[in-house]
Coordinates of C-alpha atoms and ligand atoms in Angstrom, one line a residue:
M8 CA 65.3 -16.7 -125.4
S9 CA 65.9 -14.1 -128.1
D10 CA 68.7 -11.6 -127.6
K11 CA 67.0 -8.7 -129.6
Y12 CA 64.5 -6.7 -127.7
D13 CA 62.4 -3.5 -127.9
L14 CA 63.0 -2.9 -124.2
V15 CA 65.4 -4.2 -121.6
V16 CA 64.6 -3.1 -118.0
I17 CA 67.5 -3.2 -115.5
G18 CA 66.2 -3.8 -112.0
G19 CA 63.2 -5.9 -111.0
G20 CA 61.7 -3.7 -108.3
P21 CA 58.3 -2.1 -108.3
G22 CA 59.4 0.4 -110.9
G23 CA 61.1 -2.1 -113.2
Y24 CA 58.6 -5.0 -113.1
V25 CA 55.6 -2.8 -113.5
G26 CA 57.3 -0.9 -116.4
A27 CA 58.1 -4.3 -118.0
I28 CA 54.5 -5.6 -117.7
R29 CA 53.1 -2.4 -119.1
A30 CA 55.5 -2.5 -122.0
A31 CA 54.7 -6.1 -122.7
Q32 CA 50.9 -5.3 -122.6
L33 CA 51.6 -2.6 -125.2
G34 CA 53.3 -5.1 -127.5
L35 CA 57.0 -4.4 -126.8
K36 CA 59.3 -7.4 -126.7
T37 CA 60.7 -7.0 -123.2
A38 CA 63.4 -8.5 -121.0
I39 CA 64.0 -7.7 -117.3
V40 CA 67.4 -8.1 -115.7
E41 CA 67.6 -8.6 -111.9
M42 CA 70.7 -9.6 -110.0
R43 CA 69.0 -10.3 -106.6
G44 CA 67.8 -13.8 -107.5
T45 CA 64.2 -12.8 -106.8
L46 CA 62.0 -10.2 -108.3
G47 CA 60.2 -7.4 -106.4
G48 CA 63.2 -5.3 -105.6
T49 CA 63.8 -3.6 -102.3
C50 CA 60.1 -3.2 -101.7
L51 CA 59.0 -6.8 -101.8
N52 CA 62.3 -8.4 -100.5
V53 CA 63.6 -6.1 -97.8
G54 CA 61.3 -3.1 -97.7
C55 CA 57.6 -2.4 -97.8
I56 CA 56.3 -6.0 -97.6
P57 CA 58.5 -7.6 -94.8
S58 CA 58.2 -4.4 -92.7
K59 CA 54.4 -4.3 -93.0
A60 CA 54.2 -8.1 -92.2
L61 CA 56.2 -7.5 -89.0
L62 CA 54.3 -4.3 -88.2
Q63 CA 51.0 -6.3 -88.4
S64 CA 52.3 -9.2 -86.3
S65 CA 53.9 -7.0 -83.6
H66 CA 50.7 -4.9 -83.5
H67 CA 48.7 -8.1 -82.8
F68 CA 51.1 -8.9 -80.0
E69 CA 50.9 -5.5 -78.4
M70 CA 47.1 -5.5 -78.7
A71 CA 46.9 -8.9 -77.1
D72 CA 49.3 -7.7 -74.4
K73 CA 47.8 -4.3 -73.6
E74 CA 44.4 -3.8 -75.1
F75 CA 42.4 -7.0 -75.3
E76 CA 41.6 -7.0 -71.6
H77 CA 39.7 -3.8 -72.0
H78 CA 37.5 -5.6 -74.5
G79 CA 36.9 -8.4 -72.0
V80 CA 39.2 -10.8 -73.8
D81 CA 41.6 -12.6 -71.4
V82 CA 44.8 -13.8 -73.0
S83 CA 46.8 -14.4 -69.8
G84 CA 50.0 -16.4 -70.5
L85 CA 50.7 -14.6 -73.7
K86 CA 54.0 -15.5 -75.2
L87 CA 56.0 -14.3 -78.2
N88 CA 57.1 -16.8 -80.8
L89 CA 59.6 -14.7 -82.7
K90 CA 60.6 -17.6 -85.0
T91 CA 57.1 -18.1 -86.2
M92 CA 56.6 -14.4 -86.6
L93 CA 59.7 -14.1 -88.8
G94 CA 58.8 -17.3 -90.6
R95 CA 55.4 -15.8 -91.5
K96 CA 57.0 -12.6 -92.8
E97 CA 59.4 -14.7 -95.0
K98 CA 56.5 -16.7 -96.4
V99 CA 54.6 -13.5 -97.3
V100 CA 57.7 -12.2 -99.1
D101 CA 58.4 -15.6 -100.8
D102 CA 54.8 -15.9 -102.1
L103 CA 54.7 -12.4 -103.4
T104 CA 58.1 -12.4 -105.1
K105 CA 57.1 -15.8 -106.8
G106 CA 53.9 -14.1 -107.8
I107 CA 55.9 -11.5 -109.7
E108 CA 57.9 -14.2 -111.5
F109 CA 54.6 -15.7 -112.6
L110 CA 53.5 -12.3 -113.9
M111 CA 56.7 -12.2 -116.0
K112 CA 55.8 -15.5 -117.6
K113 CA 52.2 -14.6 -118.1
N114 CA 53.2 -11.4 -119.9
K115 CA 55.9 -13.3 -121.9
I116 CA 58.7 -11.1 -120.5
D117 CA 62.2 -12.7 -120.4
Y118 CA 63.4 -12.7 -116.8
I119 CA 67.2 -12.8 -116.9
V120 CA 69.0 -13.3 -113.6
G121 CA 72.3 -11.4 -113.3
A122 CA 73.9 -8.0 -113.0
G123 CA 73.2 -5.7 -115.9
E124 CA 75.7 -3.3 -117.3
I125 CA 75.1 -0.9 -120.1
I126 CA 77.8 -1.1 -122.7
E127 CA 76.3 1.6 -124.9
A128 CA 72.8 2.7 -125.9
G129 CA 71.1 -0.4 -127.2
K130 CA 73.4 -2.9 -125.5
V131 CA 73.2 -4.5 -122.1
S132 CA 75.6 -7.1 -120.9
V133 CA 74.4 -9.5 -118.1
S134 CA 76.8 -11.3 -115.8
P135 CA 74.9 -14.2 -114.2
G136 CA 77.7 -14.8 -111.6
K137 CA 80.8 -16.9 -111.2
G138 CA 81.3 -19.7 -113.7
K139 CA 78.4 -18.6 -115.9
K140 CA 78.7 -17.1 -119.3
K141 CA 78.0 -13.4 -119.9
Q142 CA 75.2 -12.5 -122.3
V143 CA 74.8 -9.4 -124.4
L144 CA 71.2 -8.2 -125.0
E145 CA 70.5 -5.9 -127.9
T146 CA 67.6 -3.6 -127.5
E147 CA 66.0 -0.5 -128.9
N148 CA 65.4 1.0 -125.4
I149 CA 66.8 0.6 -121.9
I150 CA 65.0 1.5 -118.7
I151 CA 67.3 1.9 -115.6
A152 CA 65.3 0.9 -112.5
T153 CA 68.1 0.0 -110.2
G154 CA 66.6 1.7 -107.1
S155 CA 68.5 2.7 -104.0
E156 CA 70.6 1.5 -101.1
V157 CA 71.1 2.4 -97.5
T158 CA 73.0 5.7 -96.9
P159 CA 76.0 4.8 -94.7
L160 CA 76.9 6.8 -91.6
K161 CA 80.5 7.8 -91.0
G162 CA 81.9 6.1 -87.9
V163 CA 79.0 3.6 -87.7
K164 CA 79.9 0.5 -89.7
I165 CA 77.1 -1.9 -90.4
D166 CA 78.3 -5.3 -89.3
K167 CA 74.9 -7.0 -89.9
K168 CA 74.9 -8.4 -86.3
Q169 CA 74.9 -5.6 -83.7
I170 CA 74.8 -2.7 -86.1
V171 CA 72.2 -3.2 -88.8
S172 CA 70.4 -1.5 -91.6
S173 CA 66.7 -1.9 -92.2
T174 CA 67.4 -5.2 -93.9
G175 CA 69.0 -6.6 -90.7
A176 CA 66.3 -5.1 -88.5
L177 CA 63.8 -7.2 -90.4
S178 CA 65.4 -10.4 -89.2
L179 CA 66.8 -10.0 -85.7
I180 CA 66.6 -13.5 -84.1
K181 CA 66.2 -12.1 -80.6
V182 CA 64.4 -9.1 -79.3
P183 CA 67.1 -6.7 -78.2
K184 CA 66.9 -5.3 -74.6
E185 CA 68.2 -1.9 -75.7
M186 CA 67.9 -0.8 -79.2
V187 CA 69.1 2.5 -80.6
V188 CA 67.6 3.7 -83.9
I189 CA 69.6 6.4 -85.7
G190 CA 67.2 8.6 -87.7
A191 CA 63.6 9.5 -86.8
G192 CA 62.4 9.1 -90.4
V193 CA 60.0 6.5 -91.8
I194 CA 62.2 3.5 -91.4
G195 CA 63.3 4.5 -87.9
L196 CA 59.7 4.9 -86.6
E197 CA 58.3 1.9 -88.4
L198 CA 61.0 -0.6 -87.4
G199 CA 61.5 1.0 -84.1
S200 CA 57.8 0.4 -83.4
V201 CA 58.1 -3.3 -84.3
W202 CA 60.9 -4.0 -81.8
R203 CA 59.4 -1.7 -79.1
R204 CA 56.1 -3.6 -79.3
L205 CA 58.0 -6.9 -79.0
G206 CA 59.7 -5.7 -75.8
A207 CA 62.8 -3.7 -76.7
N208 CA 63.6 -0.4 -75.0
V209 CA 63.9 1.7 -78.1
T210 CA 65.7 5.1 -78.3
V211 CA 65.6 7.1 -81.5
V212 CA 68.5 9.5 -82.0
E213 CA 67.8 12.3 -84.5
F214 CA 69.9 15.1 -85.8
L215 CA 67.0 17.5 -86.3
D216 CA 64.5 18.8 -83.7
V217 CA 61.5 17.0 -85.2
A218 CA 60.6 13.4 -86.1
L219 CA 59.4 12.8 -89.6
P220 CA 60.9 16.0 -91.0
G221 CA 59.2 17.3 -94.1
M222 CA 55.8 16.3 -92.9
D223 CA 53.2 18.9 -91.8
A224 CA 54.7 20.2 -88.5
E225 CA 51.5 19.6 -86.6
V226 CA 51.6 16.0 -87.7
S227 CA 55.3 15.5 -86.8
K228 CA 54.9 17.0 -83.4
N229 CA 51.8 15.0 -82.5
M230 CA 53.1 11.8 -83.9
Q231 CA 56.3 12.1 -81.8
R232 CA 54.1 12.7 -78.7
I233 CA 52.0 9.7 -79.5
L234 CA 55.0 7.4 -80.0
K235 CA 56.6 8.8 -76.8
K236 CA 53.4 7.9 -74.9
Q237 CA 53.7 4.4 -76.3
G238 CA 57.2 4.1 -74.8
M239 CA 59.5 5.1 -77.6
N240 CA 62.3 7.4 -76.4
F241 CA 63.6 10.3 -78.5
K242 CA 66.9 12.0 -78.3
M243 CA 66.7 15.0 -80.7
K244 CA 69.3 17.4 -82.0
T245 CA 71.9 14.8 -81.5
M246 CA 74.6 13.5 -83.8
V247 CA 76.0 10.0 -83.6
T248 CA 79.7 10.3 -84.1
G249 CA 80.8 6.7 -83.7
A250 CA 79.8 3.1 -82.7
K251 CA 82.0 0.4 -81.2
P252 CA 80.6 -3.1 -81.2
A253 CA 81.8 -5.4 -78.5
R254 CA 80.7 -8.6 -76.7
G255 CA 78.6 -6.7 -74.2
G256 CA 76.9 -4.5 -76.7
V257 CA 77.6 -1.5 -78.9
T258 CA 78.9 1.8 -77.4
L259 CA 77.7 4.8 -79.3
T260 CA 79.4 8.1 -79.0
M261 CA 77.2 11.2 -79.6
Q262 CA 77.4 14.9 -79.6
G263 CA 74.7 17.5 -79.0
R264 CA 74.0 19.3 -82.3
D265 CA 73.8 22.7 -80.7
D266 CA 75.5 22.5 -77.3
K267 CA 78.2 20.1 -78.7
K268 CA 77.9 18.1 -75.4
K269 CA 79.5 14.7 -75.8
E270 CA 77.9 11.5 -74.3
T271 CA 77.9 7.8 -74.8
M272 CA 75.1 5.2 -74.9
K273 CA 75.0 1.4 -74.9
A274 CA 72.8 -0.7 -77.0
D275 CA 72.4 -4.4 -77.9
V276 CA 71.4 -3.5 -81.5
V277 CA 71.8 -0.3 -83.4
L278 CA 69.7 0.4 -86.5
V279 CA 71.1 2.9 -89.0
A280 CA 68.2 4.6 -90.8
I281 CA 69.4 8.0 -92.0
G282 CA 68.0 7.7 -95.6
R283 CA 68.7 5.9 -98.8
R284 CA 70.9 6.9 -101.8
P285 CA 70.6 6.0 -105.5
F286 CA 72.2 2.7 -106.5
T287 CA 74.1 2.7 -109.8
D288 CA 77.1 0.6 -108.9
K289 CA 78.8 -1.2 -111.9
L290 CA 75.9 -0.2 -114.1
G291 CA 78.3 1.2 -116.7
L292 CA 76.8 4.7 -116.7
D293 CA 80.2 6.3 -117.4
K294 CA 80.8 4.1 -120.4
A295 CA 77.3 4.8 -121.8
G296 CA 77.7 8.5 -121.1
V297 CA 74.7 8.8 -118.8
T298 CA 75.2 11.7 -116.4
V299 CA 74.3 11.7 -112.7
D300 CA 73.8 14.7 -110.4
E301 CA 76.0 15.6 -107.5
R302 CA 74.1 13.2 -105.2
G303 CA 74.3 10.3 -107.7
F304 CA 70.6 10.5 -108.9
I305 CA 70.1 10.1 -112.7
P306 CA 68.5 13.3 -114.1
V307 CA 65.7 12.6 -116.6
D308 CA 63.4 14.8 -118.8
E309 CA 59.6 14.7 -118.7
D310 CA 59.6 11.5 -120.7
F311 CA 62.0 9.8 -118.2
Q312 CA 64.8 9.9 -120.8
T313 CA 68.3 10.4 -119.6
N314 CA 70.8 12.6 -121.4
V315 CA 71.5 9.6 -123.7
P316 CA 68.7 8.9 -126.3
G317 CA 67.2 5.4 -125.8
I318 CA 68.2 5.2 -122.2
Y319 CA 65.5 6.0 -119.6
A320 CA 65.4 5.9 -115.8
I321 CA 62.6 5.6 -113.2
G322 CA 62.0 5.0 -109.5
D323 CA 64.3 5.6 -106.6
V324 CA 67.3 6.1 -108.8
I325 CA 65.9 9.3 -110.3
G326 CA 65.1 10.9 -106.9
G327 CA 61.9 12.5 -105.6
A328 CA 59.8 10.6 -103.1
M329 CA 61.4 7.1 -102.6
L330 CA 58.1 5.3 -102.6
A331 CA 57.1 2.0 -104.3
H332 CA 53.9 3.4 -105.8
K333 CA 55.7 6.4 -107.3
A334 CA 58.2 4.0 -108.9
E335 CA 55.4 1.8 -110.2
D336 CA 53.6 4.7 -111.8
E337 CA 56.8 6.0 -113.3
G338 CA 57.5 2.5 -114.7
A339 CA 54.0 2.3 -116.3
V340 CA 54.1 5.8 -117.7
C341 CA 57.6 5.4 -119.1
A342 CA 56.6 2.2 -120.9
E343 CA 53.5 4.0 -122.3
I344 CA 55.7 6.9 -123.6
L345 CA 58.2 4.4 -125.2
S346 CA 55.2 2.8 -127.0
G347 CA 54.2 6.1 -128.5
E348 CA 51.4 6.8 -126.0
T349 CA 51.1 9.6 -123.6
G350 CA 51.4 9.2 -119.8
H351 CA 51.3 11.5 -116.9
I352 CA 52.0 11.5 -113.2
D353 CA 50.7 14.2 -110.8
Y354 CA 53.5 14.4 -108.3
D355 CA 51.5 16.8 -106.2
S356 CA 49.1 14.1 -105.1
I357 CA 51.3 11.1 -104.4
P358 CA 50.3 9.9 -100.9
G359 CA 53.0 9.2 -98.3
I360 CA 52.2 6.8 -95.5
V361 CA 54.0 5.8 -92.3
Y362 CA 52.7 2.5 -91.1
T363 CA 53.2 3.1 -87.4
H364 CA 50.1 2.8 -85.1
P365 CA 48.3 5.0 -85.5
E366 CA 49.3 5.5 -89.1
V367 CA 50.4 8.8 -90.7
A368 CA 49.3 9.7 -94.2
A369 CA 49.9 12.8 -96.2
A370 CA 49.2 14.2 -99.7
G371 CA 49.6 17.6 -101.3
K372 CA 51.0 20.6 -99.5
T373 CA 51.7 21.1 -95.8
E374 CA 50.6 24.2 -94.0
E375 CA 54.2 25.3 -93.9
Q376 CA 54.6 25.0 -97.7
L377 CA 51.4 26.9 -98.3
K378 CA 52.5 29.7 -95.9
E379 CA 55.9 29.9 -97.6
A380 CA 54.2 30.1 -101.0
G381 CA 51.9 32.9 -99.8
I382 CA 48.8 30.8 -100.6
E383 CA 45.8 31.6 -98.5
Y384 CA 44.0 28.5 -97.3
N385 CA 41.2 27.1 -95.1
S386 CA 42.1 24.4 -92.6
G387 CA 39.5 22.0 -91.4
K388 CA 40.5 19.5 -88.6
F389 CA 38.5 16.7 -87.1
P390 CA 39.8 14.5 -84.2
F391 CA 39.2 10.7 -84.2
S392 CA 38.1 11.0 -80.6
A393 CA 34.8 12.5 -82.1
N394 CA 34.4 9.7 -84.6
S395 CA 32.1 7.0 -83.5
R396 CA 33.8 4.1 -85.3
A397 CA 37.2 5.0 -83.8
R398 CA 35.6 5.0 -80.4
C399 CA 34.0 1.6 -80.9
N400 CA 37.4 0.3 -82.0
A401 CA 39.1 2.0 -79.0
D402 CA 41.5 3.4 -81.5
A403 CA 40.9 7.2 -81.4
D404 CA 44.3 8.9 -81.4
G405 CA 44.9 11.5 -84.1
F406 CA 43.0 13.7 -86.5
V407 CA 42.3 14.5 -90.1
K408 CA 43.4 17.9 -91.4
I409 CA 42.2 19.2 -94.8
L410 CA 43.7 22.2 -96.4
S411 CA 41.8 24.0 -99.2
D412 CA 42.3 27.2 -101.2
K413 CA 40.7 30.1 -99.5
A414 CA 39.3 31.6 -102.7
T415 CA 38.2 28.5 -104.6
D416 CA 38.0 25.8 -101.9
R417 CA 40.1 23.5 -104.2
L418 CA 41.8 20.8 -102.2
L419 CA 45.5 21.6 -101.6
G420 CA 46.6 19.0 -98.9
C421 CA 45.5 16.4 -96.4
H422 CA 47.3 15.2 -93.3
I423 CA 46.1 12.4 -91.2
I424 CA 47.2 10.7 -88.0
G425 CA 44.9 7.9 -87.2
P426 CA 43.7 4.3 -87.6
Q427 CA 44.0 3.2 -91.2
A428 CA 45.1 6.7 -92.2
G429 CA 46.9 5.1 -95.2
D430 CA 43.6 3.9 -96.6
L431 CA 41.6 7.0 -95.6
I432 CA 43.9 9.4 -97.5
Q433 CA 43.1 7.7 -100.9
E434 CA 39.6 9.3 -101.0
V435 CA 41.2 12.8 -100.7
V436 CA 43.9 11.9 -103.3
N437 CA 41.2 10.8 -105.7
V438 CA 39.2 14.0 -105.3
M439 CA 42.4 16.1 -105.5
E440 CA 43.4 14.4 -108.7
F441 CA 40.0 15.5 -110.3
G442 CA 40.6 19.1 -109.1
G443 CA 37.8 18.7 -106.5
S444 CA 37.1 20.9 -103.5
A445 CA 36.7 20.3 -99.8
E446 CA 33.0 20.8 -100.3
D447 CA 32.9 18.0 -102.8
I448 CA 34.0 15.6 -100.1
A449 CA 31.7 17.3 -97.5
R450 CA 28.7 16.7 -99.8
I451 CA 29.4 13.0 -100.5
C452 CA 27.5 10.6 -98.3
H453 CA 29.8 8.5 -96.1
G454 CA 28.7 5.2 -94.5
H455 CA 28.1 5.3 -90.7
P456 CA 29.7 4.4 -88.4
G457 CA 32.9 4.6 -90.4
L458 CA 36.4 6.1 -90.1
P459 CA 36.0 7.9 -93.5
E460 CA 33.3 10.1 -91.7
A461 CA 36.3 11.8 -90.1
V462 CA 37.5 12.8 -93.5
K463 CA 34.1 14.2 -94.4
E464 CA 33.9 16.1 -91.1
A465 CA 37.4 17.6 -91.7
A466 CA 36.2 18.7 -95.2
M467 CA 33.1 20.2 -93.6
A468 CA 35.3 21.9 -91.0
A469 CA 37.3 23.5 -93.8
G470 CA 34.0 25.3 -94.7
G471 CA 33.3 26.1 -91.0
R472 CA 30.4 23.6 -90.7
A473 CA 31.6 20.4 -89.1
I474 CA 28.7 18.6 -87.3
H475 CA 30.2 16.4 -84.6
I476 CA 32.6 18.8 -83.0
Ligands
FAD510 P1 64.1 -1.1 -106.0 O1 62.9 -1.7 -105.4 O2 65.3 -0.8 -105.1 O3 64.6 -2.2 -107.0 C1 65.8 -2.1 -107.7 C2 66.2 -3.5 -108.1 O4 67.3 -3.4 -109.0 C3 66.8 -4.3 -106.9 O5 66.2 -5.5 -106.8 C4 68.3 -4.5 -107.3 O6 68.8 -5.8 -106.9 C5 68.2 -4.4 -108.8 N1 69.5 -4.0 -109.4 C6 70.3 -2.9 -109.1 N2 71.3 -2.8 -109.9 C7 71.2 -3.8 -110.8 C8 72.0 -4.2 -111.9 N3 73.1 -3.6 -112.3 N4 71.6 -5.3 -112.6 C9 70.5 -6.0 -112.2 N5 69.7 -5.7 -111.2 C10 70.0 -4.6 -110.5 N6 57.8 2.4 -100.1 C11 56.5 2.5 -100.0 O7 55.9 3.1 -100.9 N7 55.8 1.9 -99.0 C12 56.4 1.3 -98.0 O8 55.7 0.8 -97.1 C13 57.8 1.2 -98.0 N8 58.5 0.6 -97.0 C14 59.8 0.5 -97.0 C15 60.5 -0.2 -96.0 C16 61.8 -0.3 -96.0 C17 62.5 -1.0 -94.9 C18 62.6 0.2 -97.1 C19 64.1 0.0 -97.2 C20 61.9 0.8 -98.1 C21 60.5 1.0 -98.1 N9 59.9 1.7 -99.1 C22 58.5 1.8 -99.1 C23 60.6 2.3 -100.3 C24 60.5 1.3 -101.5 O9 61.0 0.1 -101.2 C25 61.2 1.9 -102.7 O10 60.8 3.2 -102.9 C26 61.0 1.1 -104.0 O11 61.4 -0.3 -103.8 C27 61.7 1.7 -105.2 O12 61.5 0.9 -106.3 P2 62.5 0.8 -107.5 O13 61.9 -0.1 -108.5 O14 62.9 2.2 -107.9 O15 63.8 0.2 -106.9
NAD511 P1 64.2 9.3 -94.0 O1 64.8 10.3 -95.0 O2 62.8 9.1 -94.0 O3 64.7 9.6 -92.6 C1 66.0 9.8 -92.2 C2 66.1 10.5 -90.9 O4 67.4 10.4 -90.4 C3 65.7 12.0 -91.0 O5 64.8 12.3 -90.0 C4 67.1 12.7 -90.9 O6 66.9 14.0 -90.3 C5 67.8 11.7 -90.0 N1 69.2 11.8 -90.1 C6 70.0 12.0 -91.2 N2 71.3 11.9 -90.9 C7 71.4 11.7 -89.5 C8 72.4 11.6 -88.6 N3 73.7 11.6 -89.0 N4 72.1 11.4 -87.3 C9 70.9 11.3 -86.9 N5 69.8 11.5 -87.7 C10 70.1 11.6 -89.0 O7 65.0 7.9 -94.4 P2 64.7 6.4 -94.0 O8 63.8 6.4 -92.8 O9 66.0 5.8 -93.9 O10 63.9 5.9 -95.2 C11 64.5 5.9 -96.5 C12 63.5 6.0 -97.6 O11 62.7 4.8 -97.6 C13 62.6 7.1 -97.4 O12 62.8 8.1 -98.4 C14 61.2 6.6 -97.5 O13 60.4 7.3 -98.4 C15 61.4 5.1 -97.8 N6 60.5 4.4 -96.9 C16 59.1 4.5 -97.1 C17 58.3 3.9 -96.2 C18 56.8 4.1 -96.3 O14 56.4 4.6 -97.4 N7 56.0 3.7 -95.4 C19 58.8 3.1 -95.2 C20 60.2 2.9 -95.1 C21 61.0 3.6 -96.0

């Protein structure tokens, strides 16, 4: 293993490993430093992948429990085998993280296990752990891709048993009777859904008055209504002020945000999901002279370069949407820029997906953002209840909403609640990326019967000519 590189990437998550592969493809001698012991970062190890594996399994369980009988499928005597469910999730994670290790070998990238610390521009020291020798890597360029960690909540200490973060909530060995989720964001609703489907009574406590804040208001409101109908409880405008774990469960103390009314609640398990913050612990940023902003994110220029020449940063650690696909694209583009090529990311059309059932998907501007910016727009909406495929599937909650510029019809935003919303949004993202219009989608032939027909109908509705509504 040579110690002189063109590029050393610190952090083996989706941003780091994709950046490393792209750099190697472009001929840079590359090393990746990861301290976790496996590649794939938060996303593959304790994020996107295990959560989606459990969402799929728990969805099957709920369908078998509540929906199959309507299709004439009798599954009486249904039983949950949580151990098998968790085991399957672990196998998915294991296979995929090993797959990334294989990709490192295939691309001749040196994978170095240990914690990376920047000594100065051009030098990274790696501590592989107790009893093992430190190694110093010399390199032309460094990419920081160290990601994010759970934001702690004052007074609610994560003990990994009764009070857990998303990581703990992916591995509960028993379905809790009462579960409280603090935060009605993406993690709260996804992991809250998993445990509700498996039998927990789930209460989501949220400081604001809406779930999924930041999403199109019509989507937030309707999604909360749908989840409530499924049995998820919501306690809005409420602040959790403390949590006391004991043998009989955790006692939470809360206070009304506006009326300041104090109350307590008991839970077997509490999930803290109030956001994530950049992770730069022991990275040596001070020594290297890399500045961070007041929230700990690393500011970068349009080439992803920090204030120190030769040191770049990408992914969750630089802020913006904390999404794996955003980190991946930044990794690839940063590597291209380092190799003398040009790269570009259109931050306006990055899709955001919530993998509840039905799913939520969004790209571009919300109605609220357009109003605030004073942009006049057309809004076309089509409900899945009028889509034949959704009706065949008995899966017809939700709608597609397409927003286009009033004067030019150019696509400005799309917001979907519905079956496979996360897949459906991609069509709109692609057309948006090419500067297309609602009419472009409306005039493209869509297969029948298909869920994408709802996207076409919403595009037609934006022009006032939907057919099936
Ligand atoms: P990370 O994936 O966080 O990777 C950073 C890596 O750097 C880590 O492995 C860490 O160990 C390593 N590291 C840190 N410091 C050092 C150091 N000094 N030396 C060596 N290594 C170091 N996003 C989606 O797009 N879709 C989803 O469905 C989705 N689901 C999620 C579910 C959950 C429960 C969570 C928590 C997150 C989810 N996310 C999802 C967000 C997604 O995981 C992150 O946006 C993504 O992982 C960010 O990638 P990254 O490469 O910037 O950082
Ligand atoms: P989030 O920002 O999505 O939601 C946090 C929620 O907690 C917000 O609704 C916020 O108002 C609320 N909150 C904050 N402080 C609170 C308090 N003291 N009491 C009560 N409520 C409080 O954060 P998250 O759900 O923790 O997810 C973290 C990140 O991980 C997100 O940025 C998200 O992009 C990413 N993620 C993405 C996916 C996906 O793409 N499907 C899935 C999971 C996580």
